[in-house]
Amino acid sequence: MNELAGALSPYLQQHAANPVAWRQWSAEALAEAAERDVPLLISIGYSTCHWCHVMAHESFEDKTVADAINSRFVAVKVDREERPDLDAVYMQATMAITGQGGWPMTVFSFPDGTPFFAGTYFPKTHFLRLLDAVHAAWTTQREELTHQGAAIVEASAQSGPAFADVTVACPLDGPCPPAPPIRTEMLDAAAATTMASADAVNGGFGSAPKFPSVPALRFLCDAYVRTGDAALLDHVKLTAERMARGGIYDQLEGGFARYSVDAAWTVPHFEKMLYDNAELLWLYARLYGEGALFARVADETAAFLLERFSTGEGAFAAAFDADTDGVEGLTYAWTMAELEAVLGEDAAWAAAAFGIDPANPNFEHGANVLELPRDPEDSARWEAVRHRLLAARRRRPQPGRDDKVVAAWNGLAIAALAEYSSRTRHRDSLLAAERAAEVLWRVHVRGDGRLARVSLGGVASEAPGILEDYAAVALGFLRLGGDWTTRAQGLLEQIREHFTDYEGGFYDTAADAEALVTRPADVHDGPTASGWALAAAALLEAFQVTGDETYKDDAWRAVARAEPVMGANPRFTAGLHAVAEALVRAQH
C-alpha cells in the first residue's frame, strides 16, 4: 500500500495497491526527490483511460518494474482531471519533446518539476529500458539533462500563442467604444475554414478518430443565425443525425461515448464523459424542433444524465469507464448468438434494425456495436426489442463509474439541462440542474468565494479551481437565473481578480496558485470550449442578464486579445468564435 490509499481521486485510488511507492503531487514529494538526489517520475492519467489501465497492469503492478522505479526515482501519480494545471504544463512539454501527446503521460523531471524527458504509453520492456537509460543519464550526464530541461521549458514558453494588444482601443480602466469592432469578415473566414474540414458524407470534421467537436458545431449554428447560410446548419444537422444513428450513441440506453475510432461513428471508444453528454445535450436541445430524431436523442440524453450520472449528493459524476473487467466494450457489444439468446425469433429482425451484418461483424471477436441506420417502420417492436436487450445488458458486468464531481463539467451540465428545460418545459431536468448547483455552492465554493476543482462524496479536494471551473459554473448559474445570478457574479469577480493577464485575456490558473514550470494561458478548444472562451461566454451572458456594460466590455476584450490566434487556427478556437458571433448580435 502506498500514499494513494488516502487520495480523494478515484484514479489515484486505483493505484493504491501498486508496489510502486506512488506519492501525490506535493511540496513534500518534490523535497524528497531533492533530498535523495533522484528525478521525479510523473505519471499522469485519468480513471476511464484505457491505455492508462494497460500500462498499470503491465508495469505498475509488476514488482520488477516497481523495484526499478522505487530505488531510483520519486514516483508521483497525477489525476489530470483533478489537476488540469499540471496536465497542461507537462502536456506542453511532452508535445515539445515528441510532437504528440496522450495518456498515460510519462514525464521525467528534476526535483523542482523541470521536465527533461517525456512520452506517453510505454510497453513494459521498453519502459524498463527507459528507466535504465534515464538513471544512467542522471548519474553520468546531469549537465546535459540540465541544458535539455532548460530548452524544453523555453520551447514550452515560446510555443504559446501571440496575442493582440487591445488596451489602447479599450483601456482596462474605462469603457470600450459603443460598438467594439468584431470583424464579420473574420467570422466568415472562420466558418469557411471550419467547413473545409467537414466530412460531407459522415458529418463531423476530418477522418478517424472522429470526435463530436461540439464547440465547432456551436459556432456553425451561431454563424448560420447571422448569415442565413443554410449549408452551415445543414452540416450541423448531418453530424447530429450521423452521430445519433452511429455506435457512438448508445442505441439502448442513450448517452454518447467519447469518440469514434472510425470516420463513420460506428465503433466508439466506449468511455462516457459528463462533459461530452452535457455539450451534446445542448446541441440536440438546440435542434429539438428540427426533427423527431433530434428530439428523441435530446430526451434520452437528458434522461441518461439524470439516471446514470447523478451522484448521491445530487451532482453529476465524471465518467464511465471504457473497460469492463479489463475488456473494452465488453458490456456493450453483441454477437448474433447473444442476440438470439435474448430475442429468439426477433433476433434476425433486430439485427437488421441495428445495422448488423451477421457475416461481417463490425467489432472485435465476432461482436457488433449497435447502430440505427434508419428508423424501423415497426416502432413498437423496436422499443420492445430495445427494452429486452437493455434488461439483458444490465445483467452483464458493468463498467466502473468515476464518482468525483468536477466543477467545470457540472457547470456545463447545469447549463445544458437549463437550456433543455427551457425548450421542452421538462421540469425534472431543471430541478436536477438546481440540485447540482446547490452541491457546487455548498461543497465547492469556499467562504472566501474561491472554488474547489473536484469533490467526492460531498468532500472537496484541495485542488484549486482553474479558469474553466469558475467560468463554466458561472455560466450554469446564470442560466438558472434568479438568486443564482448574484452567485455567478461573485465567480466572475474571482476571474477578474485572480485570472486576468491585465491585457484583456486570462491565464488558466490563478495568480496565487502553485507556481509551476510555466503558467498556461490557452485559447484552444478541447472537447469543450477553452476556459478563455467559457469565461468570455459567461461575461457576455452576465451582460445579457444584468445589463451591466462592463461585462460586455470584458467579453469583447477577451475575444479581441485572442484574435491573432483565432485567425490562425479557427477550427480549434471555435469557442471564442461563437462568443464573437454573440457579441455581433449584441451590438445590433
JSON list of N, CA and C in Angstrom, two decimals, residues 151-174:
[
{"chain": "A", "resi": 151, "resn": "ALA", "atom": "N", "xyz": [15.94, 23.91, -22.21]},
{"chain": "A", "resi": 151, "resn": "ALA", "atom": "CA", "xyz": [15.48, 24.08, -23.59]},
{"chain": "A", "resi": 151, "resn": "ALA", "atom": "C", "xyz": [14.00, 23.72, -23.72]},
{"chain": "A", "resi": 152, "resn": "ILE", "atom": "N", "xyz": [13.57, 22.68, -22.99]},
{"chain": "A", "resi": 152, "resn": "ILE", "atom": "CA", "xyz": [12.16, 22.27, -23.05]},
{"chain": "A", "resi": 152, "resn": "ILE", "atom": "C", "xyz": [11.27, 23.35, -22.45]},
{"chain": "A", "resi": 153, "resn": "VAL", "atom": "N", "xyz": [11.69, 23.89, -21.31]},
{"chain": "A", "resi": 153, "resn": "VAL", "atom": "CA", "xyz": [10.90, 24.95, -20.68]},
{"chain": "A", "resi": 153, "resn": "VAL", "atom": "C", "xyz": [10.81, 26.17, -21.58]},
{"chain": "A", "resi": 154, "resn": "GLU", "atom": "N", "xyz": [11.94, 26.52, -22.20]},
{"chain": "A", "resi": 154, "resn": "GLU", "atom": "CA", "xyz": [11.94, 27.67, -23.10]},
{"chain": "A", "resi": 154, "resn": "GLU", "atom": "C", "xyz": [11.05, 27.41, -24.31]},
{"chain": "A", "resi": 155, "resn": "ALA", "atom": "N", "xyz": [11.14, 26.20, -24.86]},
{"chain": "A", "resi": 155, "resn": "ALA", "atom": "CA", "xyz": [10.31, 25.86, -26.02]},
{"chain": "A", "resi": 155, "resn": "ALA", "atom": "C", "xyz": [8.84, 25.88, -25.64]},
{"chain": "A", "resi": 156, "resn": "SER", "atom": "N", "xyz": [8.50, 25.41, -24.44]},
{"chain": "A", "resi": 156, "resn": "SER", "atom": "CA", "xyz": [7.12, 25.42, -23.98]},
{"chain": "A", "resi": 156, "resn": "SER", "atom": "C", "xyz": [6.62, 26.85, -23.84]},
{"chain": "A", "resi": 157, "resn": "ALA", "atom": "N", "xyz": [7.46, 27.72, -23.28]},
{"chain": "A", "resi": 157, "resn": "ALA", "atom": "CA", "xyz": [7.06, 29.11, -23.09]},
{"chain": "A", "resi": 157, "resn": "ALA", "atom": "C", "xyz": [6.87, 29.81, -24.42]},
{"chain": "A", "resi": 158, "resn": "GLN", "atom": "N", "xyz": [7.76, 29.53, -25.37]},
{"chain": "A", "resi": 158, "resn": "GLN", "atom": "CA", "xyz": [7.69, 30.20, -26.67]},
{"chain": "A", "resi": 158, "resn": "GLN", "atom": "C", "xyz": [6.60, 29.62, -27.56]},
{"chain": "A", "resi": 159, "resn": "SER", "atom": "N", "xyz": [6.12, 28.43, -27.22]},
{"chain": "A", "resi": 159, "resn": "SER", "atom": "CA", "xyz": [5.09, 27.81, -28.07]},
{"chain": "A", "resi": 159, "resn": "SER", "atom": "C", "xyz": [3.72, 28.42, -27.83]},
{"chain": "A", "resi": 160, "resn": "GLY", "atom": "N", "xyz": [3.61, 29.27, -26.80]},
{"chain": "A", "resi": 160, "resn": "GLY", "atom": "CA", "xyz": [2.34, 29.92, -26.54]},
{"chain": "A", "resi": 160, "resn": "GLY", "atom": "C", "xyz": [1.97, 30.86, -27.67]},
{"chain": "A", "resi": 161, "resn": "PRO", "atom": "N", "xyz": [0.68, 31.13, -27.84]},
{"chain": "A", "resi": 161, "resn": "PRO", "atom": "CA", "xyz": [0.23, 31.97, -28.95]},
{"chain": "A", "resi": 161, "resn": "PRO", "atom": "C", "xyz": [0.57, 33.44, -28.77]},
{"chain": "A", "resi": 162, "resn": "ALA", "atom": "N", "xyz": [0.60, 34.17, -29.88]},
{"chain": "A", "resi": 162, "resn": "ALA", "atom": "CA", "xyz": [0.79, 35.61, -29.86]},
{"chain": "A", "resi": 162, "resn": "ALA", "atom": "C", "xyz": [-0.57, 36.28, -29.73]},
{"chain": "A", "resi": 163, "resn": "PHE", "atom": "N", "xyz": [-0.68, 37.19, -28.78]},
{"chain": "A", "resi": 163, "resn": "PHE", "atom": "CA", "xyz": [-1.94, 37.86, -28.53]},
{"chain": "A", "resi": 163, "resn": "PHE", "atom": "C", "xyz": [-1.87, 39.31, -28.97]},
{"chain": "A", "resi": 164, "resn": "ALA", "atom": "N", "xyz": [-3.04, 39.91, -29.16]},
{"chain": "A", "resi": 164, "resn": "ALA", "atom": "CA", "xyz": [-3.13, 41.31, -29.58]},
{"chain": "A", "resi": 164, "resn": "ALA", "atom": "C", "xyz": [-3.19, 42.23, -28.37]},
{"chain": "A", "resi": 165, "resn": "ASP", "atom": "N", "xyz": [-2.76, 43.47, -28.55]},
{"chain": "A", "resi": 165, "resn": "ASP", "atom": "CA", "xyz": [-2.88, 44.49, -27.52]},
{"chain": "A", "resi": 165, "resn": "ASP", "atom": "C", "xyz": [-4.19, 45.24, -27.77]},
{"chain": "A", "resi": 166, "resn": "VAL", "atom": "N", "xyz": [-5.14, 45.05, -26.88]},
{"chain": "A", "resi": 166, "resn": "VAL", "atom": "CA", "xyz": [-6.45, 45.69, -27.07]},
{"chain": "A", "resi": 166, "resn": "VAL", "atom": "C", "xyz": [-6.66, 46.85, -26.11]},
{"chain": "A", "resi": 167, "resn": "THR", "atom": "N", "xyz": [-5.70, 47.07, -25.23]},
{"chain": "A", "resi": 167, "resn": "THR", "atom": "CA", "xyz": [-5.92, 48.06, -24.17]},
{"chain": "A", "resi": 167, "resn": "THR", "atom": "C", "xyz": [-5.89, 49.49, -24.69]},
{"chain": "A", "resi": 168, "resn": "VAL", "atom": "N", "xyz": [-5.31, 49.74, -25.88]},
{"chain": "A", "resi": 168, "resn": "VAL", "atom": "CA", "xyz": [-5.32, 51.09, -26.44]},
{"chain": "A", "resi": 168, "resn": "VAL", "atom": "C", "xyz": [-6.73, 51.46, -26.88]},
{"chain": "A", "resi": 169, "resn": "ALA", "atom": "N", "xyz": [-7.38, 50.54, -27.60]},
{"chain": "A", "resi": 169, "resn": "ALA", "atom": "CA", "xyz": [-8.74, 50.80, -28.07]},
{"chain": "A", "resi": 169, "resn": "ALA", "atom": "C", "xyz": [-9.77, 50.70, -26.96]},
{"chain": "A", "resi": 170, "resn": "CYS", "atom": "N", "xyz": [-9.47, 49.85, -25.98]},
{"chain": "A", "resi": 170, "resn": "CYS", "atom": "CA", "xyz": [-10.44, 49.60, -24.90]},
{"chain": "A", "resi": 170, "resn": "CYS", "atom": "C", "xyz": [-9.68, 49.48, -23.59]},
{"chain": "A", "resi": 171, "resn": "PRO", "atom": "N", "xyz": [-9.31, 50.59, -22.94]},
{"chain": "A", "resi": 171, "resn": "PRO", "atom": "CA", "xyz": [-8.50, 50.53, -21.72]},
{"chain": "A", "resi": 171, "resn": "PRO", "atom": "C", "xyz": [-9.19, 49.76, -20.62]},
{"chain": "A", "resi": 172, "resn": "LEU", "atom": "N", "xyz": [-8.36, 49.11, -19.79]},
{"chain": "A", "resi": 172, "resn": "LEU", "atom": "CA", "xyz": [-8.93, 48.28, -18.73]},
{"chain": "A", "resi": 172, "resn": "LEU", "atom": "C", "xyz": [-9.67, 49.10, -17.69]},
{"chain": "A", "resi": 173, "resn": "ASP", "atom": "N", "xyz": [-9.30, 50.37, -17.56]},
{"chain": "A", "resi": 173, "resn": "ASP", "atom": "CA", "xyz": [-9.92, 51.20, -16.53]},
{"chain": "A", "resi": 173, "resn": "ASP", "atom": "C", "xyz": [-11.03, 52.10, -17.07]},
{"chain": "A", "resi": 174, "resn": "GLY", "atom": "N", "xyz": [-11.50, 51.80, -18.28]},
{"chain": "A", "resi": 174, "resn": "GLY", "atom": "CA", "xyz": [-12.55, 52.61, -18.87]},
{"chain": "A", "resi": 174, "resn": "GLY", "atom": "C", "xyz": [-13.42, 51.79, -19.80]}
]
